[in-house]
């Protein structure tokens, strides 16, 4: 058992209990991508619809000693066509989940965000890392570290709401959301502090719902109650956040990867804000990470199917 499977046992079990949903898998043309789809089926998390070049997938399946005939397969000549076809399966109602296989994120997201044939909604899409760090007593949700490069206030509003919706789908009734900056006071020269203050007021006015927000908070004050107390910060979030909202993609990406490589954190990743939850993992991620991400996305899709507030 890998660290990811062990770390996400409760989420995987909940998704298994909820039952498998149809999942379009765009271009699973690598061992890890195809294995991730196979294991999602084995665990009862999804019913994969494989979209990619039949001959290549058949060779990979043979290497993995699996029967490709056990799965629905749509033959496409290349990754771009696979992304478009997988998105169309969702639009046509044949799939309730979408998974990125072994293609570039930009190419995949281009199909997802295509204005006339993609999966856009009236909300900005954003990525959420779900991370389990041994030194922290609960899951940490970090956003956005993969899609929005330098989000403005309107985009950050959607990023925060997407993260709240995800945490609630996983059973956290009122998630605590820390809006991160380098400092814990509002500084007109530091835009992230202004955005943090505005987001908190937006929550007060009902423009963001379902969570408790506070910010700006520096990382130490967000994570450590002792650090917050030493600076006289009184906060319902400081020291026990569920969600960390980063100022931009660069800071979020560094934070997530530092936790992965220096703190041995296990992680899953899901894109929110589209018509369906999207499993968006790195081409370097192993099958266990893809499995955990599928479980998270499945629970979101089940919440949406049963009328949850997404």
PDB file of N, CA and C in Angstrom, residues 130-167:
ATOM      1  N   UNK A 130      -5.767  18.425  -2.378  1.00  0.00           N
ATOM      2  CA  UNK A 130      -6.150  17.860  -1.092  1.00  0.00           C
ATOM      3  C   UNK A 130      -4.909  17.161  -0.558  1.00  0.00           C
ATOM      4  N   UNK A 131      -4.388  17.648   0.564  1.00  0.00           N
ATOM      5  CA  UNK A 131      -3.105  17.159   1.056  1.00  0.00           C
ATOM      6  C   UNK A 131      -3.228  16.617   2.468  1.00  0.00           C
ATOM      7  N   UNK A 132      -2.524  15.549   2.720  1.00  0.00           N
ATOM      8  CA  UNK A 132      -2.468  14.963   4.058  1.00  0.00           C
ATOM      9  C   UNK A 132      -1.020  14.989   4.529  1.00  0.00           C
ATOM     10  N   UNK A 133      -0.774  15.795   5.565  1.00  0.00           N
ATOM     11  CA  UNK A 133       0.556  15.947   6.141  1.00  0.00           C
ATOM     12  C   UNK A 133       0.531  15.315   7.527  1.00  0.00           C
ATOM     13  N   UNK A 134       1.493  14.465   7.814  1.00  0.00           N
ATOM     14  CA  UNK A 134       1.476  13.736   9.088  1.00  0.00           C
ATOM     15  C   UNK A 134       1.475  14.662  10.298  1.00  0.00           C
ATOM     16  N   UNK A 135       2.089  15.830  10.157  1.00  0.00           N
ATOM     17  CA  UNK A 135       2.193  16.741  11.296  1.00  0.00           C
ATOM     18  C   UNK A 135       0.953  17.609  11.487  1.00  0.00           C
ATOM     19  N   UNK A 136      -0.047  17.469  10.610  1.00  0.00           N
ATOM     20  CA  UNK A 136      -1.254  18.282  10.717  1.00  0.00           C
ATOM     21  C   UNK A 136      -2.449  17.362  10.904  1.00  0.00           C
ATOM     22  N   UNK A 137      -3.378  17.700  11.802  1.00  0.00           N
ATOM     23  CA  UNK A 137      -4.413  16.731  12.211  1.00  0.00           C
ATOM     24  C   UNK A 137      -5.571  16.554  11.250  1.00  0.00           C
ATOM     25  N   UNK A 138      -5.620  17.314  10.166  1.00  0.00           N
ATOM     26  CA  UNK A 138      -6.739  17.195   9.228  1.00  0.00           C
ATOM     27  C   UNK A 138      -6.220  17.411   7.809  1.00  0.00           C
ATOM     28  N   UNK A 139      -7.082  17.135   6.838  1.00  0.00           N
ATOM     29  CA  UNK A 139      -6.707  17.420   5.459  1.00  0.00           C
ATOM     30  C   UNK A 139      -6.503  18.919   5.268  1.00  0.00           C
ATOM     31  N   UNK A 140      -5.536  19.268   4.406  1.00  0.00           N
ATOM     32  CA  UNK A 140      -5.325  20.649   3.993  1.00  0.00           C
ATOM     33  C   UNK A 140      -5.715  20.779   2.520  1.00  0.00           C
ATOM     34  N   UNK A 141      -6.531  21.769   2.225  1.00  0.00           N
ATOM     35  CA  UNK A 141      -6.952  22.032   0.859  1.00  0.00           C
ATOM     36  C   UNK A 141      -6.243  23.305   0.407  1.00  0.00           C
ATOM     37  N   UNK A 142      -5.416  23.205  -0.622  1.00  0.00           N
ATOM     38  CA  UNK A 142      -4.611  24.333  -1.084  1.00  0.00           C
ATOM     39  C   UNK A 142      -5.088  24.743  -2.471  1.00  0.00           C
ATOM     40  N   UNK A 143      -5.359  26.029  -2.639  1.00  0.00           N
ATOM     41  CA  UNK A 143      -5.911  26.510  -3.910  1.00  0.00           C
ATOM     42  C   UNK A 143      -5.496  27.954  -4.159  1.00  0.00           C
ATOM     43  N   UNK A 144      -5.241  28.366  -5.424  1.00  0.00           N
ATOM     44  CA  UNK A 144      -5.162  27.559  -6.623  1.00  0.00           C
ATOM     45  C   UNK A 144      -3.691  27.486  -6.999  1.00  0.00           C
ATOM     46  N   UNK A 145      -3.202  26.288  -7.160  1.00  0.00           N
ATOM     47  CA  UNK A 145      -1.782  26.091  -7.427  1.00  0.00           C
ATOM     48  C   UNK A 145      -1.526  25.487  -8.797  1.00  0.00           C
ATOM     49  N   UNK A 146      -2.526  25.511  -9.688  1.00  0.00           N
ATOM     50  CA  UNK A 146      -2.353  24.807 -10.956  1.00  0.00           C
ATOM     51  C   UNK A 146      -2.973  25.480 -12.178  1.00  0.00           C
ATOM     52  N   UNK A 147      -3.941  26.357 -12.016  1.00  0.00           N
ATOM     53  CA  UNK A 147      -4.645  26.887 -13.192  1.00  0.00           C
ATOM     54  C   UNK A 147      -4.558  28.409 -13.290  1.00  0.00           C
ATOM     55  N   UNK A 148      -5.038  29.120 -12.277  1.00  0.00           N
ATOM     56  CA  UNK A 148      -5.103  30.584 -12.343  1.00  0.00           C
ATOM     57  C   UNK A 148      -3.769  31.189 -11.917  1.00  0.00           C
ATOM     58  N   UNK A 149      -3.111  31.874 -12.830  1.00  0.00           N
ATOM     59  CA  UNK A 149      -1.736  32.328 -12.590  1.00  0.00           C
ATOM     60  C   UNK A 149      -1.690  33.505 -11.626  1.00  0.00           C
ATOM     61  N   UNK A 150      -2.362  34.581 -11.964  1.00  0.00           N
ATOM     62  CA  UNK A 150      -2.410  35.757 -11.085  1.00  0.00           C
ATOM     63  C   UNK A 150      -3.873  36.197 -10.968  1.00  0.00           C
ATOM     64  N   UNK A 151      -4.653  35.492 -10.186  1.00  0.00           N
ATOM     65  CA  UNK A 151      -6.095  35.777 -10.141  1.00  0.00           C
ATOM     66  C   UNK A 151      -6.404  37.142  -9.532  1.00  0.00           C
ATOM     67  N   UNK A 152      -7.390  37.824 -10.131  1.00  0.00           N
ATOM     68  CA  UNK A 152      -7.869  39.068  -9.539  1.00  0.00           C
ATOM     69  C   UNK A 152      -8.909  38.749  -8.468  1.00  0.00           C
ATOM     70  N   UNK A 153      -9.500  39.780  -7.900  1.00  0.00           N
ATOM     71  CA  UNK A 153     -10.429  39.561  -6.790  1.00  0.00           C
ATOM     72  C   UNK A 153     -11.633  38.730  -7.209  1.00  0.00           C
ATOM     73  N   UNK A 154     -12.177  38.999  -8.390  1.00  0.00           N
ATOM     74  CA  UNK A 154     -13.339  38.236  -8.846  1.00  0.00           C
ATOM     75  C   UNK A 154     -12.992  36.762  -9.003  1.00  0.00           C
ATOM     76  N   UNK A 155     -11.807  36.485  -9.570  1.00  0.00           N
ATOM     77  CA  UNK A 155     -11.387  35.090  -9.720  1.00  0.00           C
ATOM     78  C   UNK A 155     -11.156  34.452  -8.356  1.00  0.00           C
ATOM     79  N   UNK A 156     -10.581  35.199  -7.420  1.00  0.00           N
ATOM     80  CA  UNK A 156     -10.341  34.646  -6.085  1.00  0.00           C
ATOM     81  C   UNK A 156     -11.648  34.324  -5.373  1.00  0.00           C
ATOM     82  N   UNK A 157     -12.664  35.120  -5.634  1.00  0.00           N
ATOM     83  CA  UNK A 157     -13.971  34.808  -5.049  1.00  0.00           C
ATOM     84  C   UNK A 157     -14.418  33.423  -5.503  1.00  0.00           C
ATOM     85  N   UNK A 158     -14.301  33.130  -6.799  1.00  0.00           N
ATOM     86  CA  UNK A 158     -14.689  31.819  -7.314  1.00  0.00           C
ATOM     87  C   UNK A 158     -13.764  30.721  -6.795  1.00  0.00           C
ATOM     88  N   UNK A 159     -12.484  31.015  -6.702  1.00  0.00           N
ATOM     89  CA  UNK A 159     -11.518  30.037  -6.182  1.00  0.00           C
ATOM     90  C   UNK A 159     -11.901  29.629  -4.762  1.00  0.00           C
ATOM     91  N   UNK A 160     -12.243  30.610  -3.941  1.00  0.00           N
ATOM     92  CA  UNK A 160     -12.635  30.323  -2.557  1.00  0.00           C
ATOM     93  C   UNK A 160     -13.927  29.510  -2.525  1.00  0.00           C
ATOM     94  N   UNK A 161     -14.918  29.914  -3.318  1.00  0.00           N
ATOM     95  CA  UNK A 161     -16.195  29.199  -3.299  1.00  0.00           C
ATOM     96  C   UNK A 161     -16.034  27.768  -3.800  1.00  0.00           C
ATOM     97  N   UNK A 162     -15.214  27.577  -4.831  1.00  0.00           N
ATOM     98  CA  UNK A 162     -14.962  26.221  -5.322  1.00  0.00           C
ATOM     99  C   UNK A 162     -14.368  25.342  -4.231  1.00  0.00           C
ATOM    100  N   UNK A 163     -13.426  25.890  -3.488  1.00  0.00           N
ATOM    101  CA  UNK A 163     -12.778  25.114  -2.426  1.00  0.00           C
ATOM    102  C   UNK A 163     -13.763  24.788  -1.306  1.00  0.00           C
ATOM    103  N   UNK A 164     -14.596  25.743  -0.952  1.00  0.00           N
ATOM    104  CA  UNK A 164     -15.615  25.490   0.071  1.00  0.00           C
ATOM    105  C   UNK A 164     -16.563  24.381  -0.389  1.00  0.00           C
ATOM    106  N   UNK A 165     -16.989  24.454  -1.639  1.00  0.00           N
ATOM    107  CA  UNK A 165     -17.891  23.422  -2.159  1.00  0.00           C
ATOM    108  C   UNK A 165     -17.241  22.042  -2.105  1.00  0.00           C
ATOM    109  N   UNK A 166     -15.962  21.972  -2.427  1.00  0.00           N
ATOM    110  CA  UNK A 166     -15.261  20.689  -2.391  1.00  0.00           C
ATOM    111  C   UNK A 166     -15.188  20.148  -0.973  1.00  0.00           C
ATOM    112  N   UNK A 167     -14.800  20.976  -0.026  1.00  0.00           N
ATOM    113  CA  UNK A 167     -14.673  20.489   1.350  1.00  0.00           C
ATOM    114  C   UNK A 167     -16.019  20.047   1.911  1.00  0.00           C
TER     115      UNK A 167
END
